[in-house]
mmCIF file of C-alpha atoms in Angstrom:
data_model
loop_
_atom_site.group_PDB
_atom_site.id
_atom_site.type_symbol
_atom_site.label_atom_id
_atom_site.label_comp_id
_atom_site.label_asym_id
_atom_site.label_seq_id
_atom_site.Cartn_x
_atom_site.Cartn_y
_atom_site.Cartn_z
ATOM 1 C CA MET K 37 -149.298 -40.597 -122.057
ATOM 2 C CA ARG K 38 -152.391 -39.547 -124.019
ATOM 3 C CA LYS K 39 -152.832 -35.796 -124.284
ATOM 4 C CA LYS K 40 -155.973 -34.271 -122.812
ATOM 5 C CA ARG K 41 -158.333 -33.236 -125.609
ATOM 6 C CA VAL K 42 -160.209 -29.956 -125.380
ATOM 7 C CA LEU K 43 -162.956 -29.399 -127.950
ATOM 8 C CA LEU K 44 -163.688 -25.662 -128.330
ATOM 9 C CA LEU K 45 -167.006 -25.012 -130.069
ATOM 10 C CA SER K 46 -168.062 -21.660 -131.481
ATOM 11 C CA GLU K 47 -170.274 -20.239 -134.223
ATOM 12 C CA GLY K 48 -169.655 -17.743 -137.003
ATOM 13 C CA PHE K 49 -172.227 -15.150 -135.913
ATOM 14 C CA GLY K 50 -169.699 -12.326 -135.665
ATOM 15 C CA ALA K 51 -165.974 -12.823 -135.262
ATOM 16 C CA GLY K 52 -165.696 -12.421 -131.486
ATOM 17 C CA HIS K 53 -166.935 -15.830 -130.371
ATOM 18 C CA THR K 54 -164.455 -17.717 -132.536
ATOM 19 C CA GLN K 55 -161.684 -15.290 -131.576
ATOM 20 C CA ALA K 56 -162.334 -16.213 -127.951
ATOM 21 C CA ALA K 57 -162.072 -19.910 -128.816
ATOM 22 C CA TYR K 58 -158.732 -19.419 -130.578
ATOM 23 C CA ALA K 59 -157.477 -17.239 -127.722
ATOM 24 C CA LEU K 60 -158.270 -20.074 -125.320
ATOM 25 C CA SER K 61 -156.613 -22.591 -127.627
ATOM 26 C CA SER K 62 -153.434 -20.497 -127.721
ATOM 27 C CA SER K 63 -153.411 -20.057 -123.941
ATOM 28 C CA LEU K 64 -153.957 -23.772 -123.331
ATOM 29 C CA ARG K 65 -151.046 -24.663 -125.609
ATOM 30 C CA LYS K 66 -148.904 -22.087 -123.860
ATOM 31 C CA LEU K 67 -149.700 -23.462 -120.409
ATOM 32 C CA SER K 68 -149.413 -27.188 -121.021
ATOM 33 C CA PRO K 69 -147.857 -29.439 -123.682
ATOM 34 C CA GLN K 70 -150.168 -32.198 -122.433
ATOM 35 C CA VAL K 71 -153.306 -30.416 -123.691
ATOM 36 C CA LEU K 72 -154.530 -30.816 -127.274
ATOM 37 C CA PRO K 73 -157.129 -28.135 -128.105
ATOM 38 C CA ARG K 74 -159.234 -28.106 -131.278
ATOM 39 C CA VAL K 75 -161.493 -25.244 -132.420
ATOM 40 C CA LEU K 76 -164.610 -25.873 -134.498
ATOM 41 C CA GLU K 77 -167.392 -23.588 -135.665
ATOM 42 C CA LEU K 78 -169.919 -26.342 -135.146
ATOM 43 C CA GLY K 79 -172.544 -25.399 -137.730
ATOM 44 C CA ASN K 80 -169.975 -24.701 -140.424
ATOM 45 C CA PHE K 81 -168.176 -27.972 -139.700
ATOM 46 C CA LEU K 82 -171.338 -30.083 -139.786
ATOM 47 C CA ASN K 83 -172.974 -28.368 -142.738
ATOM 48 C CA PRO K 84 -170.508 -26.191 -144.713
ATOM 49 C CA LYS K 85 -173.095 -25.438 -147.420
ATOM 50 C CA MET K 86 -175.946 -24.257 -145.217
ATOM 51 C CA ALA K 87 -173.991 -22.528 -142.437
ATOM 52 C CA PRO K 88 -172.621 -19.638 -144.564
ATOM 53 C CA LEU K 89 -176.148 -18.941 -145.824
ATOM 54 C CA ILE K 90 -177.497 -18.735 -142.280
ATOM 55 C CA VAL K 91 -174.619 -16.499 -141.162
ATOM 56 C CA SER K 92 -175.129 -14.267 -144.216
ATOM 57 C CA ALA K 93 -178.838 -13.931 -143.449
ATOM 58 C CA TYR K 94 -178.012 -13.088 -139.830
ATOM 59 C CA ARG K 95 -175.498 -10.477 -140.928
ATOM 60 C CA LYS K 96 -178.027 -8.805 -143.236
ATOM 61 C CA THR K 97 -180.616 -8.771 -140.446
ATOM 62 C CA VAL K 98 -178.147 -7.233 -137.983
ATOM 63 C CA THR K 99 -177.248 -4.549 -140.522
ATOM 64 C CA SER K 100 -180.730 -3.688 -141.796
ATOM 65 C CA GLN K 101 -182.998 -4.428 -138.810
ATOM 66 C CA PRO K 102 -181.141 -3.798 -135.542
ATOM 67 C CA ARG K 103 -184.422 -3.193 -133.681
ATOM 68 C CA LEU K 104 -185.549 -6.711 -134.576
ATOM 69 C CA MET K 105 -182.293 -8.049 -133.127
ATOM 70 C CA GLY K 106 -182.967 -6.063 -129.966
ATOM 71 C CA TYR K 107 -186.432 -7.616 -129.689
ATOM 72 C CA VAL K 108 -184.986 -11.111 -130.142
ATOM 73 C CA TYR K 109 -182.357 -10.361 -127.492
ATOM 74 C CA ARG K 110 -184.970 -9.248 -124.974
ATOM 75 C CA HIS K 111 -187.028 -12.399 -125.611
ATOM 76 C CA GLN K 112 -184.133 -14.850 -125.693
ATOM 77 C CA LYS K 113 -185.667 -17.472 -123.422
ATOM 78 C CA SER K 114 -188.640 -18.468 -125.568
ATOM 79 C CA PHE K 115 -186.700 -17.821 -128.767
ATOM 80 C CA ASN K 116 -183.827 -20.048 -127.656
ATOM 81 C CA ARG K 117 -186.066 -23.003 -126.799
ATOM 82 C CA LEU K 118 -187.489 -23.058 -130.306
ATOM 83 C CA THR K 119 -184.210 -22.460 -132.143
ATOM 84 C CA THR K 120 -182.268 -24.979 -130.084
ATOM 85 C CA LEU K 121 -184.844 -27.678 -130.746
ATOM 86 C CA ALA K 122 -184.931 -26.844 -134.462
ATOM 87 C CA LEU K 123 -181.161 -26.735 -134.815
ATOM 88 C CA HIS K 124 -180.784 -29.935 -132.827
ATOM 89 C CA ARG K 125 -183.205 -31.793 -135.085
ATOM 90 C CA ILE K 126 -182.281 -30.233 -138.431
ATOM 91 C CA PHE K 127 -178.835 -28.687 -138.325
ATOM 92 C CA TYR K 128 -176.902 -30.439 -135.583
ATOM 93 C CA THR K 129 -178.202 -33.983 -135.973
ATOM 94 C CA HIS K 130 -174.634 -35.332 -136.221
ATOM 95 C CA ALA K 131 -173.183 -33.382 -133.302
ATOM 96 C CA GLN K 132 -173.209 -36.424 -131.030
ATOM 97 C CA ASN K 133 -171.322 -38.485 -133.619
ATOM 98 C CA ILE K 134 -168.670 -35.771 -133.902
ATOM 99 C CA VAL K 135 -168.156 -35.781 -130.140
ATOM 100 C CA LYS K 136 -167.857 -39.565 -130.114
ATOM 101 C CA GLN K 137 -165.282 -39.474 -132.936
ATOM 102 C CA LEU K 138 -163.124 -36.738 -131.382
ATOM 103 C CA LYS K 139 -163.392 -38.144 -127.821
ATOM 104 C CA PRO K 140 -162.788 -34.842 -125.982
ATOM 105 C CA ASP K 141 -162.018 -34.843 -122.269
ATOM 106 C CA ILE K 142 -163.855 -31.540 -121.963
ATOM 107 C CA ILE K 143 -166.060 -29.387 -124.223
ATOM 108 C CA VAL K 144 -165.774 -25.590 -124.074
ATOM 109 C CA CYS K 145 -168.375 -23.419 -125.834
ATOM 110 C CA THR K 146 -167.813 -19.744 -126.626
ATOM 111 C CA HIS K 147 -171.233 -19.277 -128.256
ATOM 112 C CA PHE K 148 -174.592 -20.038 -126.687
ATOM 113 C CA LEU K 149 -175.923 -22.171 -129.585
ATOM 114 C CA PRO K 150 -173.355 -25.006 -129.363
ATOM 115 C CA SER K 151 -173.618 -24.750 -125.583
ATOM 116 C CA ALA K 152 -177.380 -25.278 -125.806
ATOM 117 C CA VAL K 153 -176.955 -28.168 -128.263
ATOM 118 C CA VAL K 154 -174.352 -29.969 -126.146
ATOM 119 C CA SER K 155 -176.530 -29.387 -123.067
ATOM 120 C CA ARG K 156 -179.431 -31.036 -124.888
ATOM 121 C CA LEU K 157 -177.228 -33.970 -125.882
ATOM 122 C CA LYS K 158 -176.240 -34.436 -122.237
ATOM 123 C CA ARG K 159 -179.859 -34.188 -121.151
ATOM 124 C CA LEU K 160 -181.071 -36.822 -123.628
ATOM 125 C CA ASP K 161 -178.162 -39.261 -123.191
ATOM 126 C CA SER K 162 -177.398 -40.375 -119.638
ATOM 127 C CA GLY K 163 -174.121 -41.871 -120.865
ATOM 128 C CA PHE K 164 -172.850 -38.496 -122.111
ATOM 129 C CA LYS K 165 -170.449 -37.597 -119.306
ATOM 130 C CA VAL K 166 -168.099 -35.072 -120.937
ATOM 131 C CA PRO K 167 -167.797 -31.914 -118.763
ATOM 132 C CA LEU K 168 -169.228 -28.797 -120.405
ATOM 133 C CA VAL K 169 -167.749 -25.329 -119.904
ATOM 134 C CA THR K 170 -169.533 -22.253 -121.241
ATOM 135 C CA VAL K 171 -167.519 -19.064 -121.737
ATOM 136 C CA ILE K 172 -169.799 -16.016 -121.826
ATOM 137 C CA THR K 173 -168.134 -13.729 -124.360
ATOM 138 C CA ASP K 174 -170.026 -10.525 -123.526
ATOM 139 C CA TYR K 175 -170.523 -8.349 -120.474
ATOM 140 C CA ASP K 176 -174.097 -9.523 -120.031
ATOM 141 C CA ALA K 177 -175.728 -12.902 -119.403
ATOM 142 C CA HIS K 178 -179.018 -13.502 -121.199
ATOM 143 C CA ALA K 179 -181.113 -16.634 -120.751
ATOM 144 C CA SER K 180 -179.784 -18.361 -123.871
ATOM 145 C CA TRP K 181 -176.434 -18.974 -122.179
ATOM 146 C CA ILE K 182 -177.967 -20.892 -119.291
ATOM 147 C CA SER K 183 -178.536 -24.654 -119.122
ATOM 148 C CA PRO K 184 -178.572 -26.950 -116.056
ATOM 149 C CA GLU K 185 -176.162 -29.289 -117.855
ATOM 150 C CA VAL K 186 -173.339 -26.707 -117.938
ATOM 151 C CA ASP K 187 -170.683 -27.734 -115.407
ATOM 152 C CA ARG K 188 -168.872 -24.380 -115.246
ATOM 153 C CA TYR K 189 -169.405 -20.856 -116.487
ATOM 154 C CA LEU K 190 -166.400 -18.630 -117.140
ATOM 155 C CA VAL K 191 -167.453 -14.980 -117.047
ATOM 156 C CA SER K 192 -165.817 -11.607 -117.598
ATOM 157 C CA THR K 193 -166.804 -9.687 -114.462
ATOM 158 C CA PRO K 194 -168.434 -10.012 -111.017
ATOM 159 C CA GLU K 195 -171.443 -8.196 -112.522
ATOM 160 C CA VAL K 196 -172.005 -11.031 -115.009
ATOM 161 C CA LYS K 197 -171.683 -13.542 -112.183
ATOM 162 C CA ALA K 198 -174.369 -11.646 -110.267
ATOM 163 C CA LYS K 199 -176.677 -11.785 -113.292
ATOM 164 C CA LEU K 200 -176.249 -15.567 -113.493
ATOM 165 C CA ARG K 201 -176.935 -15.866 -109.772
ATOM 166 C CA ARG K 202 -180.179 -13.916 -110.228
ATOM 167 C CA ARG K 203 -181.126 -16.547 -112.827
ATOM 168 C CA SER K 204 -180.603 -19.256 -110.177
ATOM 169 C CA VAL K 205 -177.229 -20.526 -111.393
ATOM 170 C CA SER K 206 -175.236 -21.997 -108.498
ATOM 171 C CA ALA K 207 -172.301 -19.866 -107.362
ATOM 172 C CA ALA K 208 -170.156 -23.023 -107.343
ATOM 173 C CA LYS K 209 -170.556 -23.241 -111.116
ATOM 174 C CA ILE K 210 -169.340 -19.694 -111.853
ATOM 175 C CA GLN K 211 -165.774 -18.401 -112.056
ATOM 176 C CA VAL K 212 -164.847 -14.800 -112.813
ATOM 177 C CA THR K 213 -161.847 -15.165 -115.117
ATOM 178 C CA GLY K 214 -161.978 -12.094 -117.333
ATOM 179 C CA MET K 215 -162.421 -12.480 -121.072
ATOM 180 C CA PRO K 216 -160.136 -15.001 -122.827
ATOM 181 C CA VAL K 217 -158.067 -12.525 -124.829
ATOM 182 C CA HIS K 218 -155.181 -13.825 -126.931
ATOM 183 C CA PRO K 219 -151.870 -13.560 -124.995
ATOM 184 C CA ASP K 220 -150.442 -11.248 -127.701
ATOM 185 C CA PHE K 221 -152.723 -8.446 -126.488
ATOM 186 C CA TRP K 222 -151.102 -8.503 -123.057
ATOM 187 C CA GLU K 223 -147.615 -7.959 -124.482
ATOM 188 C CA HIS K 224 -146.136 -4.547 -125.223
ATOM 189 C CA PRO K 225 -143.486 -4.726 -127.973
ATOM 190 C CA GLY K 226 -141.492 -1.755 -129.225
ATOM 191 C CA LYS K 227 -143.597 0.733 -131.160
ATOM 192 C CA ASP K 228 -140.964 1.866 -133.659
ATOM 193 C CA GLU K 229 -140.834 -1.483 -135.473
ATOM 194 C CA ILE K 230 -144.625 -1.668 -135.687
ATOM 195 C CA MET K 231 -144.896 1.844 -137.069
ATOM 196 C CA GLU K 232 -142.271 1.078 -139.670
ATOM 197 C CA GLN K 233 -144.061 -2.177 -140.596
ATOM 198 C CA PHE K 234 -147.338 -0.355 -141.307
ATOM 199 C CA GLY K 235 -145.791 2.812 -142.722
ATOM 200 C CA LEU K 236 -147.092 4.984 -139.885
ATOM 201 C CA ARG K 237 -145.924 8.418 -138.771
ATOM 202 C CA LYS K 238 -145.123 9.654 -135.279
ATOM 203 C CA LEU K 239 -148.431 11.430 -134.764
ATOM 204 C CA PRO K 240 -151.371 10.985 -132.382
ATOM 205 C CA THR K 241 -153.056 7.898 -133.829
ATOM 206 C CA VAL K 242 -156.699 6.775 -133.956
ATOM 207 C CA LEU K 243 -157.652 3.191 -134.813
ATOM 208 C CA VAL K 244 -161.159 2.789 -136.272
ATOM 209 C CA MET K 245 -162.648 -0.728 -136.243
ATOM 210 C CA GLY K 246 -166.016 -2.129 -137.254
ATOM 211 C CA GLY K 247 -165.604 -5.686 -135.968
ATOM 212 C CA GLY K 248 -164.746 -8.735 -138.050
ATOM 213 C CA TRP K 249 -167.574 -7.915 -140.465
ATOM 214 C CA GLY K 250 -166.385 -4.345 -141.062
ATOM 215 C CA MET K 251 -169.685 -2.699 -140.063
ATOM 216 C CA MET K 252 -168.164 0.748 -139.513
ATOM 217 C CA LYS K 253 -169.838 2.415 -142.505
ATOM 218 C CA ASP K 254 -171.090 5.645 -140.989
ATOM 219 C CA GLU K 255 -170.402 8.601 -143.247
ATOM 220 C CA ILE K 256 -171.116 11.168 -140.515
ATOM 221 C CA VAL K 257 -168.676 9.737 -137.950
ATOM 222 C CA ASN K 258 -166.046 8.893 -140.553
ATOM 223 C CA GLU K 259 -166.235 12.402 -142.032
ATOM 224 C CA ALA K 260 -165.846 13.913 -138.569
ATOM 225 C CA LEU K 261 -162.717 11.822 -138.009
ATOM 226 C CA VAL K 262 -161.265 12.526 -141.449
ATOM 227 C CA SER K 263 -161.621 16.284 -140.913
ATOM 228 C CA TRP K 264 -158.679 15.971 -138.464
ATOM 229 C CA ARG K 265 -156.431 14.121 -140.932
ATOM 230 C CA ASP K 266 -153.868 16.948 -141.262
ATOM 231 C CA ARG K 267 -153.019 16.738 -137.553
ATOM 232 C CA VAL K 268 -154.038 13.226 -136.474
ATOM 233 C CA GLN K 269 -153.155 9.877 -138.014
ATOM 234 C CA ILE K 270 -156.144 7.582 -138.637
ATOM 235 C CA ILE K 271 -156.104 3.824 -139.307
ATOM 236 C CA PHE K 272 -159.333 2.349 -140.670
ATOM 237 C CA CYS K 273 -159.498 -1.422 -140.211
ATOM 238 C CA LEU K 274 -162.347 -2.790 -142.353
ATOM 239 C CA GLY K 275 -162.143 -6.497 -141.495
ATOM 240 C CA LYS K 276 -163.549 -8.757 -144.199
ATOM 241 C CA ASN K 277 -165.668 -6.028 -145.758
ATOM 242 C CA GLU K 278 -163.730 -5.896 -149.053
ATOM 243 C CA LYS K 279 -166.461 -3.889 -150.783
ATOM 244 C CA LEU K 280 -166.225 -1.067 -148.253
ATOM 245 C CA LEU K 281 -162.420 -1.189 -148.351
ATOM 246 C CA LYS K 282 -162.499 -0.743 -152.143
ATOM 247 C CA GLU K 283 -164.987 2.143 -151.893
ATOM 248 C CA MET K 284 -162.879 3.979 -149.333
ATOM 249 C CA ARG K 285 -159.665 3.494 -151.313
ATOM 250 C CA GLU K 286 -161.339 5.137 -154.310
ATOM 251 C CA ASP K 287 -162.729 8.014 -152.217
ATOM 252 C CA PRO K 288 -160.495 11.155 -152.402
ATOM 253 C CA ARG K 289 -161.231 11.972 -148.747
ATOM 254 C CA TYR K 290 -159.248 8.912 -147.636
ATOM 255 C CA GLN K 291 -156.339 9.438 -150.043
ATOM 256 C CA HIS K 292 -154.118 11.213 -147.554
ATOM 257 C CA PRO K 293 -150.646 10.456 -146.092
ATOM 258 C CA ASN K 294 -152.090 10.350 -142.557
ATOM 259 C CA ILE K 295 -154.853 7.843 -143.423
ATOM 260 C CA THR K 296 -154.182 4.099 -143.598
ATOM 261 C CA LEU K 297 -156.821 1.665 -144.886
ATOM 262 C CA ILE K 298 -156.457 -1.993 -143.892
ATOM 263 C CA GLY K 299 -158.613 -5.034 -144.637
ATOM 264 C CA PHE K 300 -158.605 -8.250 -142.626
ATOM 265 C CA THR K 301 -155.496 -8.629 -140.452
ATOM 266 C CA ARG K 302 -154.328 -10.878 -137.631
ATOM 267 C CA GLU K 303 -152.175 -8.080 -136.205
ATOM 268 C CA ILE K 304 -154.789 -5.991 -134.424
ATOM 269 C CA ASP K 305 -152.713 -6.306 -131.249
ATOM 270 C CA LYS K 306 -149.890 -4.385 -132.953
ATOM 271 C CA LEU K 307 -152.236 -1.708 -134.315
ATOM 272 C CA MET K 308 -153.751 -1.184 -130.856
ATOM 273 C CA GLU K 309 -150.277 -0.975 -129.338
ATOM 274 C CA VAL K 310 -149.315 2.031 -131.485
ATOM 275 C CA SER K 311 -152.737 3.735 -131.394
ATOM 276 C CA ASP K 312 -153.821 6.295 -128.814
ATOM 277 C CA LEU K 313 -157.598 5.982 -129.264
ATOM 278 C CA LEU K 314 -159.879 3.183 -130.475
ATOM 279 C CA VAL K 315 -163.175 3.955 -132.240
ATOM 280 C CA THR K 316 -165.167 0.732 -132.453
ATOM 281 C CA LYS K 317 -168.408 -1.186 -132.385
ATOM 282 C CA PRO K 318 -168.630 -2.376 -128.754
ATOM 283 C CA GLY K 319 -168.308 -6.103 -129.396
ATOM 284 C CA GLY K 320 -167.266 -8.091 -126.330
ATOM 285 C CA MET K 321 -163.960 -9.341 -127.728
ATOM 286 C CA THR K 322 -162.838 -6.074 -129.343
ATOM 287 C CA CYS K 323 -163.551 -4.172 -126.129
ATOM 288 C CA SER K 324 -161.684 -6.803 -124.117
ATOM 289 C CA GLU K 325 -158.691 -6.586 -126.440
ATOM 290 C CA GLY K 326 -158.751 -2.809 -126.082
ATOM 291 C CA LEU K 327 -158.963 -3.240 -122.310
ATOM 292 C CA ALA K 328 -155.882 -5.484 -122.344
ATOM 293 C CA LYS K 329 -154.015 -2.762 -124.235
ATOM 294 C CA GLY K 330 -155.279 -0.017 -121.911
ATOM 295 C CA ILE K 331 -156.397 2.048 -124.905
ATOM 296 C CA PRO K 332 -159.241 4.574 -124.402
ATOM 297 C CA MET K 333 -162.288 3.711 -126.515
ATOM 298 C CA LEU K 334 -165.122 5.540 -128.256
ATOM 299 C CA PHE K 335 -168.157 3.345 -128.916
ATOM 300 C CA HIS K 336 -169.978 3.724 -132.192
ATOM 301 C CA ASN K 337 -173.654 2.872 -132.731
ATOM 302 C CA PRO K 338 -174.018 -0.219 -130.486
ATOM 303 C CA LEU K 339 -176.500 -2.838 -131.615
ATOM 304 C CA PRO K 340 -179.481 -3.352 -129.288
ATOM 305 C CA GLY K 341 -178.736 -6.146 -126.826
ATOM 306 C CA GLN K 342 -175.215 -7.357 -126.064
ATOM 307 C CA GLU K 343 -173.405 -4.357 -127.582
ATOM 308 C CA GLU K 344 -175.532 -1.924 -125.574
ATOM 309 C CA GLU K 345 -174.641 -3.829 -122.401
ATOM 310 C CA ASN K 346 -170.956 -3.916 -123.344
ATOM 311 C CA CYS K 347 -171.042 -0.176 -124.013
ATOM 312 C CA ARG K 348 -172.719 0.495 -120.674
ATOM 313 C CA TYR K 349 -170.205 -1.629 -118.742
ATOM 314 C CA PHE K 350 -167.071 -0.078 -120.273
ATOM 315 C CA THR K 351 -168.464 3.449 -120.010
ATOM 316 C CA GLU K 352 -169.346 3.039 -116.325
ATOM 317 C CA ALA K 353 -165.933 1.464 -115.661
ATOM 318 C CA GLY K 354 -164.228 4.522 -117.182
ATOM 319 C CA PHE K 355 -162.586 2.707 -120.090
ATOM 320 C CA GLY K 356 -164.637 4.289 -122.872
ATOM 321 C CA GLU K 357 -167.342 6.695 -123.979
ATOM 322 C CA PRO K 358 -170.214 6.396 -126.489
ATOM 323 C CA ILE K 359 -170.308 8.735 -129.477
ATOM 324 C CA VAL K 360 -173.635 10.350 -128.613
ATOM 325 C CA THR K 361 -172.790 13.478 -130.638
ATOM 326 C CA LEU K 362 -169.924 14.546 -132.904
ATOM 327 C CA GLU K 363 -168.760 16.808 -130.097
ATOM 328 C CA VAL K 364 -167.407 13.651 -128.427
ATOM 329 C CA VAL K 365 -165.174 13.034 -131.463
ATOM 330 C CA ASP K 366 -163.936 16.647 -131.492
ATOM 331 C CA LYS K 367 -163.295 16.544 -127.735
ATOM 332 C CA TRP K 368 -161.046 13.498 -128.062
ATOM 333 C CA MET K 369 -159.216 14.845 -131.110
ATOM 334 C CA ASN K 370 -158.412 17.977 -129.126
ATOM 335 C CA ARG K 371 -157.227 15.858 -126.213
ATOM 336 C CA LEU K 372 -154.851 13.962 -128.487
ATOM 337 C CA LEU K 373 -153.466 17.217 -129.851
ATOM 338 C CA HIS K 374 -153.327 19.373 -126.710
ATOM 339 C CA GLU K 375 -153.317 16.888 -123.772
ATOM 340 C CA TYR K 376 -151.338 14.029 -125.305
ATOM 341 C CA ASP K 377 -149.082 13.445 -122.294
ATOM 342 C CA ASP K 378 -152.132 13.211 -120.033
ATOM 343 C CA VAL K 379 -153.785 10.646 -122.363
ATOM 344 C CA VAL K 380 -150.601 8.526 -122.295
ATOM 345 C CA ALA K 381 -150.342 8.789 -118.497
ATOM 346 C CA LYS K 382 -153.955 7.711 -117.997
ATOM 347 C CA ARG K 383 -153.362 4.742 -120.310
ATOM 348 C CA LYS K 384 -150.513 3.594 -118.063
ATOM 349 C CA ILE K 385 -152.830 3.844 -115.051
ATOM 350 C CA HIS K 386 -155.443 1.751 -116.878
ATOM 351 C CA LEU K 387 -152.829 -0.910 -117.605
ATOM 352 C CA GLU K 388 -152.054 -1.102 -113.888
ATOM 353 C CA GLU K 389 -155.758 -1.318 -113.015
ATOM 354 C CA ILE K 390 -156.458 -4.190 -115.401
ATOM 355 C CA ALA K 391 -153.523 -6.288 -114.201
ATOM 356 C CA ARG K 392 -156.106 -8.283 -112.204
ATOM 357 C CA TYR K 393 -157.566 -9.570 -115.493
ATOM 358 C CA HIS K 394 -154.964 -12.312 -115.800
ATOM 359 C CA PRO K 395 -154.652 -13.256 -119.489
ATOM 360 C CA LEU K 396 -154.449 -16.995 -118.814
ATOM 361 C CA GLN K 397 -157.094 -17.279 -116.094
ATOM 362 C CA SER K 398 -159.762 -18.883 -118.318
ATOM 363 C CA ALA K 399 -157.315 -21.479 -119.630
ATOM 364 C CA LEU K 400 -156.077 -22.216 -116.099
ATOM 365 C CA SER K 401 -159.652 -22.922 -115.036
ATOM 366 C CA ILE K 402 -160.080 -25.434 -117.872
ATOM 367 C CA ILE K 403 -156.778 -27.166 -117.050
ATOM 368 C CA GLU K 404 -157.864 -27.377 -113.401
ATOM 369 C CA MET K 405 -161.006 -29.243 -114.512
ATOM 370 C CA LEU K 406 -158.929 -31.596 -116.684
ATOM 371 C CA GLU K 407 -156.717 -32.450 -113.733
#
């Protein structure tokens, strides 16, 4: 019997969208041997020379002009119409041929650009009957995610569902499934082996992350954290930012037995498991992974738009707190040192509360559509 083919489309604008696609792929394989998932970053696959240039330009804009990104976010509807048309004509002209070659039984998009492109293909070709699922990988729902041709939306929370409903999306098209986090984040292996693997000590531990692009270069916050290095263990995870990793390794402030510097790793689940506090950019996937681990979070310098909404949601839900002043950092360092048992107890309560976010719910929804 032919396996059911699931084409998962993402884009490389930040690591979270593609992480969500791979998390879904892993969950689908875990649930059914009759499902054959394939993940593609559509732009990079269709045009491997141009796509990295576009992503690089986007990254520089995010880093140097966050207010511009906030403006674009607030005006997504008109912006998306123009960009979708341009990308469809210039950048994704062969998308329909790719779909015909791969013959998927369902298409799942974890980024709004491929979702918009596939929606346009469906709109222009009456014979294009492949079901389209859009997974909203943040805790907000801006207009760019929405197209009449989407058959089902998988969203993180009831609040996101309500936002889609206010934009006239039918309730029948929306399922609240939680974020598609990789199954590894829902497991809780023994800590001793992990600590030995990474050369860590039995101390209160803080994990500092800047997302897949390693955008955690903030001397003020980092210096505030490092000032506690004699009593608290700190892990800096710099992602793919090799330049920043090199700079920090050469900086005497970070040359300390209680400081660990790590570049890109696929073992974030293990690092979160042994950490007691996560300091991070509030990207949708990183926050969701932290949620799955029950780890308290401090949110650093959210970008205008999605990250601000993510920060707001997790703060209001009691899973994190923004670093509005350095007093927030000092408060949490003191908690780790003087109220450690209470921090651990509250983490266990959080793990019980988030049990409703079933790790395989998104994949189950897709399999239901296949059947």
